[in-house]
Coordinates of C-alpha atoms and ligand atoms in Angstrom, one line a residue:
Chain A
M377 CA -16.2 32.7 -18.1
T378 CA -18.9 30.7 -16.3
A379 CA -20.7 32.2 -13.4
G380 CA -19.2 29.7 -11.0
I381 CA -15.7 31.2 -11.6
A382 CA -16.8 34.8 -11.1
D383 CA -18.5 33.9 -7.8
H384 CA -15.3 33.1 -5.9
W385 CA -13.2 35.5 -3.8
Y386 CA -9.9 36.7 -5.1
P387 CA -7.1 38.8 -3.6
V388 CA -6.3 41.9 -5.5
A389 CA -3.9 43.9 -3.4
M390 CA -2.1 44.2 -0.1
C391 CA -4.1 46.5 2.2
S392 CA -1.0 48.4 3.3
G393 CA -0.1 49.1 -0.3
I394 CA -3.4 50.9 -1.2
S395 CA -3.4 54.7 -0.9
S396 CA -4.7 56.4 -4.0
P397 CA -7.0 54.6 -6.4
R398 CA -5.3 52.3 -8.9
D399 CA -6.2 49.9 -11.7
T400 CA -5.4 46.2 -11.7
R401 CA -6.8 43.2 -13.4
L402 CA -8.9 40.2 -12.3
L403 CA -9.8 37.3 -14.5
G404 CA -8.9 39.3 -17.6
Q405 CA -11.0 42.3 -16.6
E406 CA -9.9 45.8 -15.6
I407 CA -10.9 46.8 -12.0
T408 CA -10.1 49.8 -9.9
I409 CA -9.3 49.6 -6.2
G410 CA -9.0 52.4 -3.6
R411 CA -9.7 53.4 0.0
E412 CA -11.8 55.9 1.8
G413 CA -10.3 56.2 5.2
E414 CA -10.5 52.6 6.6
Q415 CA -13.0 51.5 4.0
F416 CA -11.7 49.8 0.8
W417 CA -13.6 49.7 -2.4
V418 CA -13.4 47.9 -5.7
R419 CA -15.1 48.9 -9.0
D420 CA -15.4 47.2 -12.3
V421 CA -14.9 48.9 -15.7
H422 CA -18.5 50.1 -15.7
G423 CA -18.1 51.8 -12.4
K424 CA -20.2 49.1 -10.6
T425 CA -19.2 48.5 -7.0
L426 CA -17.9 45.0 -6.3
P427 CA -17.9 43.4 -2.9
A428 CA -14.7 44.1 -0.9
I429 CA -13.3 42.5 2.2
A430 CA -10.0 43.4 3.9
R431 CA -8.7 40.3 5.6
Y432 CA -5.3 38.6 6.2
G433 CA -3.4 41.7 5.1
H434 CA -5.1 41.7 1.7
L435 CA -8.1 43.2 -0.1
W436 CA -10.5 40.6 -1.5
T437 CA -13.2 41.0 -4.1
S438 CA -15.4 39.0 -6.4
P439 CA -16.7 40.0 -9.8
G440 CA -19.8 37.7 -9.3
Q441 CA -22.1 36.9 -6.4
P442 CA -20.1 35.0 -3.8
N443 CA -22.5 32.5 -2.2
R444 CA -20.4 32.4 1.0
D445 CA -18.1 34.4 3.1
L446 CA -14.4 34.5 2.4
F447 CA -12.7 31.4 4.0
S448 CA -11.4 31.9 7.5
I449 CA -8.1 31.0 9.1
P450 CA -8.9 31.0 12.8
E451 CA -5.4 30.1 13.8
A452 CA -4.0 33.2 12.2
E453 CA -6.1 35.3 14.7
A454 CA -4.5 33.8 17.8
P455 CA -2.6 36.5 19.8
G456 CA 1.1 36.5 19.6
R457 CA 1.5 35.8 16.0
R458 CA 3.4 38.1 13.7
L459 CA 1.5 38.9 10.6
V460 CA 3.9 39.4 7.6
D461 CA 2.9 40.9 4.3
C462 CA 5.4 39.8 1.6
G463 CA 4.3 41.8 -1.4
A464 CA 3.6 40.3 -4.8
V465 CA 5.6 38.2 -7.2
R466 CA 4.3 38.4 -10.8
V467 CA 4.5 35.1 -12.6
K468 CA 3.9 34.3 -16.2
C469 CA 2.0 31.1 -15.5
S470 CA -1.5 29.8 -14.9
P471 CA -2.8 30.8 -11.4
L472 CA -3.6 27.1 -10.9
R473 CA 0.0 26.0 -11.7
A474 CA 1.1 28.5 -9.0
V475 CA -1.2 27.0 -6.4
E476 CA -0.2 23.5 -7.4
N477 CA 3.5 24.2 -7.0
F478 CA 2.8 25.6 -3.5
L479 CA 1.1 22.3 -2.6
D480 CA 4.1 20.3 -3.8
I481 CA 7.0 19.1 -1.5
A482 CA 8.8 16.8 -3.8
H483 CA 10.5 19.7 -5.5
F484 CA 12.2 21.1 -2.4
P485 CA 15.5 19.3 -2.8
F486 CA 15.9 20.4 -6.4
V487 CA 14.4 23.8 -6.5
H488 CA 15.1 25.1 -3.0
T489 CA 18.3 23.1 -2.6
D490 CA 19.9 23.2 0.9
I491 CA 17.0 25.4 2.2
L492 CA 13.7 23.5 2.1
G493 CA 15.3 20.2 1.0
A494 CA 18.5 18.5 0.0
E495 CA 19.6 15.3 -1.6
P496 CA 19.7 12.5 -0.6
Y497 CA 16.7 13.3 1.6
T498 CA 14.2 13.2 -1.3
E499 CA 11.7 10.6 -0.3
V500 CA 8.1 11.7 0.2
S501 CA 6.4 9.4 2.6
R502 CA 2.7 8.6 2.4
Y503 CA 0.4 11.3 3.6
E504 CA -3.4 11.8 3.7
V505 CA -5.5 13.8 1.3
Q506 CA -9.2 14.5 1.5
I507 CA -11.6 16.6 -0.4
R508 CA -13.7 17.8 2.5
E509 CA -17.2 18.1 1.1
E510 CA -18.7 20.0 4.1
V511 CA -16.4 22.9 3.6
D512 CA -15.6 22.3 0.0
E513 CA -11.9 22.4 0.5
V514 CA -8.9 20.1 -0.3
W515 CA -6.7 19.1 2.7
A516 CA -3.5 17.2 2.9
T517 CA -2.3 16.1 6.3
K518 CA 0.6 14.2 7.9
V519 CA 3.0 15.5 5.3
K520 CA 6.5 15.1 6.6
F521 CA 9.8 16.1 5.0
F522 CA 13.4 16.5 6.0
Q523 CA 14.6 20.1 5.7
P524 CA 18.0 21.6 6.2
Q525 CA 16.6 25.0 7.0
A526 CA 12.9 24.9 7.2
A527 CA 12.4 28.6 8.1
R528 CA 14.2 31.7 8.9
S529 CA 14.1 30.7 12.6
A530 CA 15.3 27.2 12.1
A531 CA 19.0 26.6 13.0
G532 CA 19.7 23.1 11.7
G533 CA 18.0 20.3 9.8
I534 CA 14.7 19.0 11.0
T535 CA 11.9 16.9 9.8
T536 CA 9.1 19.3 9.3
E537 CA 5.4 18.4 9.4
Y538 CA 3.0 20.1 7.2
M539 CA -0.7 20.4 6.5
Y540 CA -1.9 21.9 3.2
R541 CA -5.3 23.4 2.7
V542 CA -6.8 24.7 -0.5
A543 CA -9.4 27.1 0.8
A544 CA -10.4 28.6 -2.6
P545 CA -9.5 27.8 -6.2
T546 CA -6.6 30.3 -6.1
S547 CA -5.8 30.4 -2.4
A548 CA -4.0 27.9 -0.3
V549 CA -2.8 27.8 3.3
L550 CA 0.2 25.9 4.6
Y551 CA 0.4 24.9 8.3
K552 CA 4.0 24.0 9.3
T553 CA 5.8 22.9 12.4
C554 CA 7.0 25.9 14.2
P555 CA 10.6 25.5 15.5
P556 CA 10.4 27.9 18.5
R557 CA 7.0 26.6 19.6
P558 CA 6.5 22.8 19.4
G559 CA 2.8 22.0 19.2
E560 CA 1.9 25.2 17.3
W561 CA 1.7 25.7 13.6
D562 CA 3.3 28.5 11.6
I563 CA 1.0 29.7 8.8
I564 CA 2.1 30.6 5.4
T565 CA -0.5 31.3 2.7
L566 CA -0.4 31.7 -1.0
F567 CA -3.0 34.1 -2.3
V568 CA -3.0 34.1 -6.1
Q569 CA -4.6 36.9 -8.1
P570 CA -5.5 35.6 -11.5
L571 CA -4.7 38.5 -13.9
T572 CA -5.3 36.4 -16.9
E573 CA -5.3 32.6 -17.5
E574 CA -1.6 32.7 -18.0
L575 CA -0.5 35.6 -15.8
C576 CA -0.8 36.0 -12.0
D577 CA 0.3 38.0 -9.0
V578 CA 1.3 35.7 -6.1
W579 CA 0.8 37.3 -2.7
P580 CA 2.4 35.2 0.1
W581 CA 1.4 36.1 3.6
M582 CA 2.5 34.7 6.9
A583 CA 1.3 34.4 10.5
L584 CA 4.3 33.2 12.5
Y585 CA 5.5 32.7 16.0
D586 CA 8.9 34.3 15.4
D587 CA 9.7 37.3 17.5
T588 CA 13.4 37.5 16.7
S589 CA 13.9 37.5 13.0
P590 CA 13.9 41.0 11.5
L591 CA 11.0 41.7 9.2
A592 CA 13.2 42.4 6.3
E593 CA 14.8 39.0 6.7
L594 CA 11.5 37.2 6.9
V595 CA 10.3 38.8 3.7
S596 CA 13.5 38.3 1.8
F597 CA 13.6 34.6 2.8
Q598 CA 10.1 34.2 1.4
Q599 CA 10.8 36.2 -1.7
M600 CA 13.9 34.1 -2.4
I601 CA 11.8 30.9 -2.2
F602 CA 9.2 32.3 -4.6
M603 CA 11.8 33.5 -7.1
Q604 CA 13.1 30.0 -7.2
D605 CA 9.6 28.7 -7.8
R606 CA 8.9 31.4 -10.5
S607 CA 11.8 30.1 -12.6
I608 CA 10.1 26.7 -12.7
L609 CA 6.5 28.0 -13.2
E610 CA 7.5 30.1 -16.2
S611 CA 9.0 27.0 -17.9
Q612 CA 6.2 24.5 -17.7
I613 CA 4.5 23.3 -20.9
P614 CA 1.6 23.7 -21.4
R615 CA 1.2 27.0 -19.5
K616 CA -2.3 26.0 -18.4
L617 CA -2.9 23.3 -15.9
P618 CA -4.1 20.1 -17.5
L619 CA -7.2 18.9 -15.6
D620 CA -7.6 15.6 -17.4
P621 CA -5.4 12.7 -16.4
G622 CA -3.2 11.3 -19.0
M623 CA -1.3 14.4 -20.1
E624 CA 1.0 14.3 -17.1
A625 CA 2.2 11.5 -14.9
P626 CA 1.6 11.8 -11.1
T627 CA 2.9 9.5 -8.4
Q628 CA 2.0 8.9 -4.8
A629 CA 3.9 12.1 -3.8
D630 CA 1.5 14.1 -6.0
L631 CA -1.7 13.1 -4.2
T632 CA -2.4 16.7 -3.2
S633 CA -2.1 17.9 -6.8
V634 CA -4.3 15.0 -8.0
A635 CA -7.0 15.9 -5.5
Y636 CA -6.7 19.6 -6.4
R637 CA -7.1 19.0 -10.1
R638 CA -10.0 16.6 -9.4
W639 CA -11.7 19.2 -7.2
L640 CA -11.2 22.0 -9.7
K641 CA -12.8 19.8 -12.3
R642 CA -15.7 18.9 -10.1
I643 CA -16.5 22.5 -9.2
G644 CA -16.1 23.5 -12.8
F645 CA -13.2 25.9 -12.2
T646 CA -11.5 26.0 -15.6
Y647 CA -9.9 29.4 -15.6
G648 CA -6.2 28.8 -16.2
A649 CA -6.9 25.1 -16.9
Q650 CA -6.5 23.1 -20.0
V651 CA -9.5 20.9 -20.6
V652 CA -9.5 18.5 -23.4
A653 CA -12.4 19.4 -25.7
A654 CA -15.2 16.9 -25.2
Chain B
M11 CA 20.1 23.3 -24.1
P12 CA 16.8 24.3 -25.8
A13 CA 16.3 24.4 -29.5
R14 CA 13.3 24.8 -31.7
V15 CA 12.8 22.9 -35.0
D16 CA 9.6 23.2 -37.1
G17 CA 7.7 24.8 -34.2
Q18 CA 8.7 21.9 -31.8
D19 CA 10.5 22.6 -28.6
L20 CA 13.5 20.3 -28.1
A21 CA 16.1 19.6 -25.4
I22 CA 19.6 18.7 -26.6
W23 CA 22.0 17.2 -24.1
R24 CA 25.2 15.3 -24.1
A25 CA 25.8 12.3 -21.7
A26 CA 29.1 11.9 -19.9
S27 CA 30.1 9.3 -22.4
G28 CA 29.8 12.0 -25.2
Q29 CA 26.6 10.7 -26.7
T30 CA 24.2 13.3 -27.9
H31 CA 20.4 13.2 -27.4
V32 CA 17.6 15.2 -28.8
W33 CA 14.3 14.9 -26.9
G34 CA 11.0 16.7 -26.7
D35 CA 11.4 19.6 -24.2
R36 CA 8.8 18.4 -21.8
C37 CA 9.1 16.3 -18.7
P38 CA 6.3 13.7 -18.6
H39 CA 5.8 14.3 -14.9
R40 CA 4.6 18.0 -14.6
G41 CA 5.6 19.4 -18.0
M42 CA 8.8 21.1 -16.9
R43 CA 11.3 21.9 -19.8
L44 CA 13.9 19.2 -19.8
S45 CA 16.4 21.6 -21.4
R46 CA 16.5 23.2 -17.9
G47 CA 17.6 19.9 -16.4
F48 CA 21.0 18.6 -15.5
V49 CA 23.1 15.7 -16.8
R50 CA 24.2 13.0 -14.3
G51 CA 26.4 10.5 -16.1
E52 CA 24.3 8.8 -18.7
T53 CA 21.0 10.3 -17.5
L54 CA 19.2 13.6 -17.8
A55 CA 17.6 14.8 -14.6
C56 CA 14.6 17.2 -14.6
I57 CA 15.2 20.3 -12.5
Y58 CA 11.7 20.3 -10.9
H59 CA 11.5 17.0 -9.0
G60 CA 14.7 15.4 -10.2
W61 CA 13.2 12.5 -12.2
Q62 CA 16.0 10.9 -14.2
Y63 CA 15.7 9.6 -17.8
G64 CA 18.1 7.2 -19.4
N65 CA 19.5 6.7 -23.0
D66 CA 16.1 5.5 -24.4
G67 CA 14.1 8.3 -22.7
G68 CA 12.7 5.9 -20.2
C69 CA 12.4 7.2 -16.6
T70 CA 15.0 5.4 -14.4
Q71 CA 14.6 7.1 -11.1
I72 CA 11.9 9.1 -9.1
P73 CA 13.6 10.6 -6.1
A74 CA 10.4 11.0 -4.2
H75 CA 10.1 7.2 -4.2
P76 CA 13.7 5.9 -4.2
N77 CA 12.6 2.3 -4.0
L78 CA 10.1 2.4 -6.8
V79 CA 11.0 1.0 -10.2
P80 CA 9.4 3.6 -12.5
P81 CA 6.8 2.2 -14.9
K82 CA 7.9 1.8 -18.5
T83 CA 5.1 4.1 -19.6
I84 CA 6.9 7.1 -18.2
C85 CA 9.1 8.1 -21.1
A86 CA 10.4 11.3 -22.6
T87 CA 9.9 11.8 -26.3
T88 CA 13.1 10.9 -28.1
Y89 CA 14.2 11.7 -31.7
A90 CA 16.8 10.2 -33.9
C91 CA 19.9 12.4 -34.0
A92 CA 23.4 12.4 -35.3
E93 CA 26.5 14.5 -35.1
Y94 CA 28.5 15.3 -38.2
S95 CA 31.2 18.0 -38.7
G96 CA 30.3 19.7 -35.5
V97 CA 26.6 20.0 -36.3
I98 CA 23.8 18.1 -34.5
W99 CA 21.1 16.8 -36.8
V100 CA 17.7 15.6 -35.8
A101 CA 14.8 13.8 -37.5
L102 CA 11.4 14.7 -36.1
Q103 CA 9.8 11.9 -38.0
T104 CA 11.1 8.3 -38.5
T105 CA 13.2 8.3 -41.6
T106 CA 15.2 5.8 -43.6
Q107 CA 17.4 8.5 -44.9
V108 CA 21.0 8.5 -43.8
C109 CA 22.3 11.8 -42.4
R110 CA 24.7 13.2 -44.9
S111 CA 28.3 13.8 -43.9
F112 CA 30.7 16.6 -44.9
P113 CA 34.2 15.2 -45.2
G114 CA 36.8 17.8 -44.9
Q115 CA 34.4 20.4 -43.6
A116 CA 33.8 21.8 -40.1
A117 CA 31.2 24.0 -38.5
V118 CA 32.1 27.7 -38.5
R119 CA 29.2 29.6 -37.2
S120 CA 25.5 29.5 -36.5
L121 CA 23.4 32.6 -37.5
A122 CA 19.8 33.3 -36.8
I123 CA 17.9 34.6 -39.9
K124 CA 14.5 36.3 -39.9
A125 CA 13.1 34.2 -42.7
S126 CA 11.8 30.7 -43.1
A127 CA 14.2 27.9 -44.2
E128 CA 12.2 27.6 -47.4
K129 CA 12.8 31.3 -48.2
V130 CA 16.5 30.9 -47.6
M131 CA 16.6 27.8 -49.9
E132 CA 14.6 29.8 -52.5
Y133 CA 17.1 32.6 -52.2
F134 CA 20.0 30.3 -53.0
S135 CA 17.7 28.5 -55.5
G136 CA 19.1 25.4 -53.8
A137 CA 17.6 22.0 -53.4
D138 CA 14.9 21.4 -50.8
T139 CA 17.0 19.2 -48.7
G140 CA 17.7 21.6 -45.9
V141 CA 21.3 22.0 -47.0
V142 CA 22.4 24.7 -49.3
C143 CA 25.8 24.2 -50.9
V144 CA 27.6 27.2 -52.2
G145 CA 30.6 26.6 -54.5
G146 CA 33.7 28.7 -54.7
T147 CA 36.9 28.9 -52.9
N148 CA 35.5 28.3 -49.5
D149 CA 33.1 25.5 -50.4
I150 CA 30.5 26.5 -47.9
A151 CA 27.5 24.4 -46.9
L152 CA 24.6 25.9 -45.0
A153 CA 22.7 23.5 -42.9
L154 CA 19.3 25.1 -42.3
Q155 CA 17.4 24.6 -39.1
P156 CA 13.8 25.5 -39.7
I157 CA 12.3 27.2 -36.6
D158 CA 8.9 28.6 -37.7
A159 CA 7.2 30.5 -40.5
T160 CA 9.5 33.5 -40.1
H161 CA 12.7 32.2 -38.5
C162 CA 15.5 29.8 -39.2
T163 CA 19.1 29.3 -38.2
A164 CA 21.9 28.7 -40.7
H165 CA 24.7 26.5 -39.5
A166 CA 27.6 27.2 -41.8
L167 CA 30.2 24.5 -42.6
A168 CA 33.3 25.3 -44.5
S169 CA 36.5 23.4 -45.5
V170 CA 38.9 23.2 -42.7
S171 CA 41.4 25.4 -44.7
A172 CA 38.9 28.2 -45.1
D173 CA 39.4 31.6 -43.5
R174 CA 36.7 31.5 -40.7
K175 CA 36.5 35.2 -40.4
E176 CA 35.8 35.6 -44.1
V177 CA 33.1 32.9 -44.1
S178 CA 31.5 34.6 -41.1
R179 CA 31.5 38.0 -42.9
W180 CA 30.1 36.4 -46.0
L181 CA 27.3 34.8 -44.0
E182 CA 26.4 38.0 -42.4
S183 CA 26.2 39.8 -45.7
Q184 CA 24.0 37.0 -47.1
R185 CA 21.7 37.3 -44.1
R186 CA 21.4 41.1 -44.7
S187 CA 20.3 40.6 -48.3
I188 CA 17.9 37.8 -47.6
E189 CA 16.2 39.8 -44.9
L190 CA 16.2 42.9 -47.2
D191 CA 14.7 40.8 -50.0
L192 CA 11.8 40.0 -47.7
A193 CA 11.3 43.5 -46.3
Ligands
FES758 S1 8.3 17.9 -13.8 FE1 10.1 16.9 -14.3 S2 10.4 15.8 -12.5 FE2 8.6 16.7 -12.1
FE2_759 FE1 8.7 25.8 -4.1

């Protein structure tokens, strides 16, 4: 593992789920996590203390020396939002494939049929993608898609607008039109804990303007969506994400995934990636 | 449906017209298994983004871009295949060989065996053609599907007049002794 990979921040647990110390895995290495009152801690196999940050409902750590703070989601801190922990979904796939699937809208009509999409509304119109050098993130904006039931709080079909943001190699944020509050964005994130190169825990988390839906329903809606995604993610060949063009055939609808792969390659993030030997 | 031959993952599907296809089990778009896809008339659609592939494996439709004619380069891997006596045969390499037929015989049962196809052929000291013929009253032919170094599936064919239960029992007993032989 190169230093660059160890130096990023990774989610390793839901804060509300930590009571007594427990073992988990990060980038193939055993780590132990726990709490002392309000303080969370993380240790590696040698007992060395690793950096720990509790933010966005989750505990974050890094086995290396992070050269910057954990990314921020200022919008999520606005008052009036409901913060929803969803728990983890374990997926037998590369952590990078899990993120890429989260960035993809073209699969909605086929994988989340009649929920996030439906035939014949399959067209993906042109949207904008940038690798923002100043913040070292990938952004996709003006993404629009017709959805029969965009969220728990959506009654009928609407065209939803999205923005996608890859804030760290295994963490992405989705900003989505918010049915009860035009002009505001609902926030859904995908925090991926890379257990190994081909196994990950996916921690969805939400910051919503939805005061009416019961919590259990919000969580089970999100869980259902991720179960549908999991059945795809565990059947892709190869399991690792190919970073070199040629192996897979993207189209214009895949611009976000193309930029994500290019960015990973540029920053040398190869954990969970298939790189053709030079 | 999925199948494995010589370590290769395959997708077997039947078009509405009845034609059988054996393809590599990988969608050229994002690597999804095509065996998880769905048949629409004469095309196979991938379950992930709904890309459709026609008879020759070429992509015919990309739902995210309904007005785009998919480039010819987007193509599933196709293999020559044939259907005889209720068994689907595939050639992973180009071959001039004609697939052999079994007049008067029909498929009875497929049985997974924990042994390579070579070992099973050795056991019957049969030819190395992938088909073992066993003489006798039931005239059984075993079409062997090599899977990997330690697995194969035997597809048993027998004359239409044969007692299917008896053939099936015989096959199971053969499997037991082949696997014991190797243990
Ligand atoms: S992976 Fe098959 S259509 Fe996208
Ligand atoms: Fe999905």
